[in-house]
């Protein structure tokens, strides 16, 4: 059974599921792929939206999806919070993973700068929250010093996209994270039923290989750790 820590399953709130029909189809795909719980993590950009407005839109989308849907996958709220300077000054609490002391942070697509690690530290300290770095496999092009600083953050957790386990470089990254003792969580980052679908079947196929037994156990242990946070 899987926990999906990163998904754009809520209808009509961001660039994810376009409507309730597509969101329902994504939920069914999750059910078929042994996903027990999905965290809905719509994009949050502090420069675009007030947190209270975002939370209201997210609640409306959740209600639309749950209405008349016999969902067997547990649906919980969170957000993919774009890291911006000084967001630690906002009350970020409503954006945390529902029921957990953790927040999903999306690093900028621009090159690494030292304010990023400072901002994450401020957030972690101010809210006593575990920072989870979203789809970390996307940032391997950051300068080495930047990657080192990010991975040295206290209690940092890394989220990897489930479909990217098919990529040898990603598996090498997970091996390195395991070696460093950094927890690894999986997320589908599913946006739709087309080009960016639910993809835990890919992860399942790779992780069942005997040579990856230790890494599968590390992901399971990491998942249990964060669920008890
Ligand atoms: Fe995402």
PDB file of N, CA and C in Angstrom, residues 178-228:
ATOM      1  N   UNK A 178      19.675   7.376   1.152  1.00  0.00           N
ATOM      2  CA  UNK A 178      19.647   6.300   2.153  1.00  0.00           C
ATOM      3  C   UNK A 178      20.972   6.264   2.910  1.00  0.00           C
ATOM      4  N   UNK A 179      22.062   6.347   2.176  1.00  0.00           N
ATOM      5  CA  UNK A 179      23.397   6.342   2.780  1.00  0.00           C
ATOM      6  C   UNK A 179      23.553   7.503   3.768  1.00  0.00           C
ATOM      7  N   UNK A 180      23.003   8.660   3.394  1.00  0.00           N
ATOM      8  CA  UNK A 180      23.107   9.854   4.242  1.00  0.00           C
ATOM      9  C   UNK A 180      22.078   9.852   5.386  1.00  0.00           C
ATOM     10  N   UNK A 181      21.164   8.885   5.356  1.00  0.00           N
ATOM     11  CA  UNK A 181      20.133   8.808   6.395  1.00  0.00           C
ATOM     12  C   UNK A 181      19.013   9.816   6.206  1.00  0.00           C
ATOM     13  N   UNK A 182      18.845  10.301   4.971  1.00  0.00           N
ATOM     14  CA  UNK A 182      17.784  11.285   4.703  1.00  0.00           C
ATOM     15  C   UNK A 182      16.518  10.552   4.255  1.00  0.00           C
ATOM     16  N   UNK A 183      15.389  10.774   4.974  1.00  0.00           N
ATOM     17  CA  UNK A 183      14.154  10.071   4.621  1.00  0.00           C
ATOM     18  C   UNK A 183      13.679  10.401   3.202  1.00  0.00           C
ATOM     19  N   UNK A 184      13.100   9.405   2.549  1.00  0.00           N
ATOM     20  CA  UNK A 184      12.619   9.541   1.172  1.00  0.00           C
ATOM     21  C   UNK A 184      11.143   9.137   1.107  1.00  0.00           C
ATOM     22  N   UNK A 185      10.323  10.034   0.563  1.00  0.00           N
ATOM     23  CA  UNK A 185       8.898   9.761   0.375  1.00  0.00           C
ATOM     24  C   UNK A 185       8.584   9.769  -1.111  1.00  0.00           C
ATOM     25  N   UNK A 186       7.542   9.035  -1.489  1.00  0.00           N
ATOM     26  CA  UNK A 186       7.144   9.038  -2.898  1.00  0.00           C
ATOM     27  C   UNK A 186       5.854   9.840  -3.085  1.00  0.00           C
ATOM     28  N   UNK A 187       5.762  10.456  -4.248  1.00  0.00           N
ATOM     29  CA  UNK A 187       4.529  11.156  -4.625  1.00  0.00           C
ATOM     30  C   UNK A 187       4.330  10.962  -6.112  1.00  0.00           C
ATOM     31  N   UNK A 188       3.078  10.935  -6.530  1.00  0.00           N
ATOM     32  CA  UNK A 188       2.841  10.748  -7.976  1.00  0.00           C
ATOM     33  C   UNK A 188       3.077  12.065  -8.732  1.00  0.00           C
ATOM     34  N   UNK A 189       2.815  13.193  -8.073  1.00  0.00           N
ATOM     35  CA  UNK A 189       2.765  14.497  -8.758  1.00  0.00           C
ATOM     36  C   UNK A 189       1.812  14.394  -9.959  1.00  0.00           C
ATOM     37  N   UNK A 190       0.804  13.517  -9.810  1.00  0.00           N
ATOM     38  CA  UNK A 190      -0.161  13.329 -10.906  1.00  0.00           C
ATOM     39  C   UNK A 190      -0.961  14.613 -11.115  1.00  0.00           C
ATOM     40  N   UNK A 191      -1.120  14.980 -12.394  1.00  0.00           N
ATOM     41  CA  UNK A 191      -1.880  16.175 -12.749  1.00  0.00           C
ATOM     42  C   UNK A 191      -3.167  15.829 -13.507  1.00  0.00           C
ATOM     43  N   UNK A 192      -3.175  14.643 -14.123  1.00  0.00           N
ATOM     44  CA  UNK A 192      -4.303  14.303 -15.004  1.00  0.00           C
ATOM     45  C   UNK A 192      -4.280  12.814 -15.331  1.00  0.00           C
ATOM     46  N   UNK A 193      -5.096  12.429 -16.294  1.00  0.00           N
ATOM     47  CA  UNK A 193      -5.120  11.021 -16.726  1.00  0.00           C
ATOM     48  C   UNK A 193      -4.339  10.835 -18.024  1.00  0.00           C
ATOM     49  N   UNK A 194      -3.708  11.896 -18.491  1.00  0.00           N
ATOM     50  CA  UNK A 194      -2.998  11.824 -19.767  1.00  0.00           C
ATOM     51  C   UNK A 194      -1.498  11.800 -19.601  1.00  0.00           C
ATOM     52  N   UNK A 195      -0.869  12.931 -19.862  1.00  0.00           N
ATOM     53  CA  UNK A 195       0.598  13.000 -19.876  1.00  0.00           C
ATOM     54  C   UNK A 195       1.225  12.892 -18.490  1.00  0.00           C
ATOM     55  N   UNK A 196       0.477  13.263 -17.453  1.00  0.00           N
ATOM     56  CA  UNK A 196       1.054  13.230 -16.095  1.00  0.00           C
ATOM     57  C   UNK A 196       0.124  12.439 -15.169  1.00  0.00           C
ATOM     58  N   UNK A 197       0.079  11.122 -15.377  1.00  0.00           N
ATOM     59  CA  UNK A 197      -0.900  10.290 -14.665  1.00  0.00           C
ATOM     60  C   UNK A 197      -0.395   9.784 -13.301  1.00  0.00           C
ATOM     61  N   UNK A 198      -1.267   9.078 -12.604  1.00  0.00           N
ATOM     62  CA  UNK A 198      -0.892   8.362 -11.382  1.00  0.00           C
ATOM     63  C   UNK A 198       0.090   7.259 -11.804  1.00  0.00           C
ATOM     64  N   UNK A 199       1.150   7.058 -11.054  1.00  0.00           N
ATOM     65  CA  UNK A 199       2.239   6.218 -11.584  1.00  0.00           C
ATOM     66  C   UNK A 199       2.875   5.326 -10.533  1.00  0.00           C
ATOM     67  N   UNK A 200       2.122   4.915  -9.533  1.00  0.00           N
ATOM     68  CA  UNK A 200       2.717   4.034  -8.526  1.00  0.00           C
ATOM     69  C   UNK A 200       2.992   2.640  -9.078  1.00  0.00           C
ATOM     70  N   UNK A 201       2.351   2.274 -10.198  1.00  0.00           N
ATOM     71  CA  UNK A 201       2.661   0.981 -10.817  1.00  0.00           C
ATOM     72  C   UNK A 201       4.119   0.944 -11.262  1.00  0.00           C
ATOM     73  N   UNK A 202       4.637   2.091 -11.720  1.00  0.00           N
ATOM     74  CA  UNK A 202       6.044   2.171 -12.143  1.00  0.00           C
ATOM     75  C   UNK A 202       6.952   1.932 -10.938  1.00  0.00           C
ATOM     76  N   UNK A 203       6.656   2.637  -9.841  1.00  0.00           N
ATOM     77  CA  UNK A 203       7.477   2.493  -8.630  1.00  0.00           C
ATOM     78  C   UNK A 203       7.439   1.058  -8.112  1.00  0.00           C
ATOM     79  N   UNK A 204       6.248   0.485  -8.120  1.00  0.00           N
ATOM     80  CA  UNK A 204       6.063  -0.895  -7.632  1.00  0.00           C
ATOM     81  C   UNK A 204       6.938  -1.881  -8.415  1.00  0.00           C
ATOM     82  N   UNK A 205       6.915  -1.713  -9.735  1.00  0.00           N
ATOM     83  CA  UNK A 205       7.653  -2.619 -10.618  1.00  0.00           C
ATOM     84  C   UNK A 205       9.168  -2.536 -10.349  1.00  0.00           C
ATOM     85  N   UNK A 206       9.668  -1.331 -10.147  1.00  0.00           N
ATOM     86  CA  UNK A 206      11.110  -1.153  -9.916  1.00  0.00           C
ATOM     87  C   UNK A 206      11.491  -1.662  -8.527  1.00  0.00           C
ATOM     88  N   UNK A 207      10.716  -1.266  -7.520  1.00  0.00           N
ATOM     89  CA  UNK A 207      11.114  -1.560  -6.141  1.00  0.00           C
ATOM     90  C   UNK A 207      10.992  -3.034  -5.777  1.00  0.00           C
ATOM     91  N   UNK A 208      10.202  -3.788  -6.580  1.00  0.00           N
ATOM     92  CA  UNK A 208      10.091  -5.224  -6.241  1.00  0.00           C
ATOM     93  C   UNK A 208      11.351  -6.000  -6.661  1.00  0.00           C
ATOM     94  N   UNK A 209      12.237  -5.360  -7.445  1.00  0.00           N
ATOM     95  CA  UNK A 209      13.494  -6.017  -7.807  1.00  0.00           C
ATOM     96  C   UNK A 209      14.315  -6.241  -6.539  1.00  0.00           C
ATOM     97  N   UNK A 210      14.874  -7.441  -6.419  1.00  0.00           N
ATOM     98  CA  UNK A 210      15.581  -7.813  -5.195  1.00  0.00           C
ATOM     99  C   UNK A 210      16.698  -6.820  -4.848  1.00  0.00           C
ATOM    100  N   UNK A 211      17.378  -6.325  -5.888  1.00  0.00           N
ATOM    101  CA  UNK A 211      18.514  -5.425  -5.610  1.00  0.00           C
ATOM    102  C   UNK A 211      18.079  -4.103  -4.969  1.00  0.00           C
ATOM    103  N   UNK A 212      16.785  -3.785  -5.042  1.00  0.00           N
ATOM    104  CA  UNK A 212      16.304  -2.537  -4.445  1.00  0.00           C
ATOM    105  C   UNK A 212      15.551  -2.753  -3.129  1.00  0.00           C
ATOM    106  N   UNK A 213      15.634  -3.980  -2.586  1.00  0.00           N
ATOM    107  CA  UNK A 213      14.913  -4.313  -1.347  1.00  0.00           C
ATOM    108  C   UNK A 213      15.203  -3.339  -0.214  1.00  0.00           C
ATOM    109  N   UNK A 214      16.486  -2.975  -0.092  1.00  0.00           N
ATOM    110  CA  UNK A 214      16.891  -2.078   0.998  1.00  0.00           C
ATOM    111  C   UNK A 214      16.277  -0.682   0.815  1.00  0.00           C
ATOM    112  N   UNK A 215      16.195  -0.251  -0.445  1.00  0.00           N
ATOM    113  CA  UNK A 215      15.647   1.084  -0.713  1.00  0.00           C
ATOM    114  C   UNK A 215      14.135   1.115  -0.479  1.00  0.00           C
ATOM    115  N   UNK A 216      13.470   0.012  -0.850  1.00  0.00           N
ATOM    116  CA  UNK A 216      12.023  -0.074  -0.581  1.00  0.00           C
ATOM    117  C   UNK A 216      11.779  -0.005   0.930  1.00  0.00           C
ATOM    118  N   UNK A 217      12.605  -0.704   1.687  1.00  0.00           N
ATOM    119  CA  UNK A 217      12.460  -0.691   3.153  1.00  0.00           C
ATOM    120  C   UNK A 217      12.707   0.721   3.701  1.00  0.00           C
ATOM    121  N   UNK A 218      13.653   1.443   3.092  1.00  0.00           N
ATOM    122  CA  UNK A 218      13.962   2.810   3.548  1.00  0.00           C
ATOM    123  C   UNK A 218      12.774   3.741   3.270  1.00  0.00           C
ATOM    124  N   UNK A 219      12.144   3.582   2.123  1.00  0.00           N
ATOM    125  CA  UNK A 219      10.973   4.405   1.789  1.00  0.00           C
ATOM    126  C   UNK A 219       9.820   4.089   2.757  1.00  0.00           C
ATOM    127  N   UNK A 220       9.647   2.808   3.064  1.00  0.00           N
ATOM    128  CA  UNK A 220       8.595   2.410   4.013  1.00  0.00           C
ATOM    129  C   UNK A 220       8.869   3.017   5.394  1.00  0.00           C
ATOM    130  N   UNK A 221      10.120   2.927   5.822  1.00  0.00           N
ATOM    131  CA  UNK A 221      10.488   3.461   7.139  1.00  0.00           C
ATOM    132  C   UNK A 221      10.300   4.989   7.163  1.00  0.00           C
ATOM    133  N   UNK A 222      10.696   5.642   6.083  1.00  0.00           N
ATOM    134  CA  UNK A 222      10.546   7.099   5.990  1.00  0.00           C
ATOM    135  C   UNK A 222       9.074   7.494   6.076  1.00  0.00           C
ATOM    136  N   UNK A 223       8.237   6.722   5.383  1.00  0.00           N
ATOM    137  CA  UNK A 223       6.787   6.990   5.371  1.00  0.00           C
ATOM    138  C   UNK A 223       6.214   6.874   6.780  1.00  0.00           C
ATOM    139  N   UNK A 224       6.619   5.813   7.486  1.00  0.00           N
ATOM    140  CA  UNK A 224       6.123   5.622   8.852  1.00  0.00           C
ATOM    141  C   UNK A 224       6.593   6.751   9.761  1.00  0.00           C
ATOM    142  N   UNK A 225       7.834   7.197   9.544  1.00  0.00           N
ATOM    143  CA  UNK A 225       8.379   8.276  10.370  1.00  0.00           C
ATOM    144  C   UNK A 225       7.556   9.556  10.196  1.00  0.00           C
ATOM    145  N   UNK A 226       7.281   9.901   8.948  1.00  0.00           N
ATOM    146  CA  UNK A 226       6.585  11.171   8.714  1.00  0.00           C
ATOM    147  C   UNK A 226       5.121  11.081   9.174  1.00  0.00           C
ATOM    148  N   UNK A 227       4.525   9.900   9.034  1.00  0.00           N
ATOM    149  CA  UNK A 227       3.126   9.759   9.469  1.00  0.00           C
ATOM    150  C   UNK A 227       2.983   9.881  10.988  1.00  0.00           C
ATOM    151  N   UNK A 228       4.069   9.654  11.688  1.00  0.00           N
ATOM    152  CA  UNK A 228       3.991   9.789  13.148  1.00  0.00           C
ATOM    153  C   UNK A 228       4.512  11.155  13.606  1.00  0.00           C
TER     154      UNK A 228
END
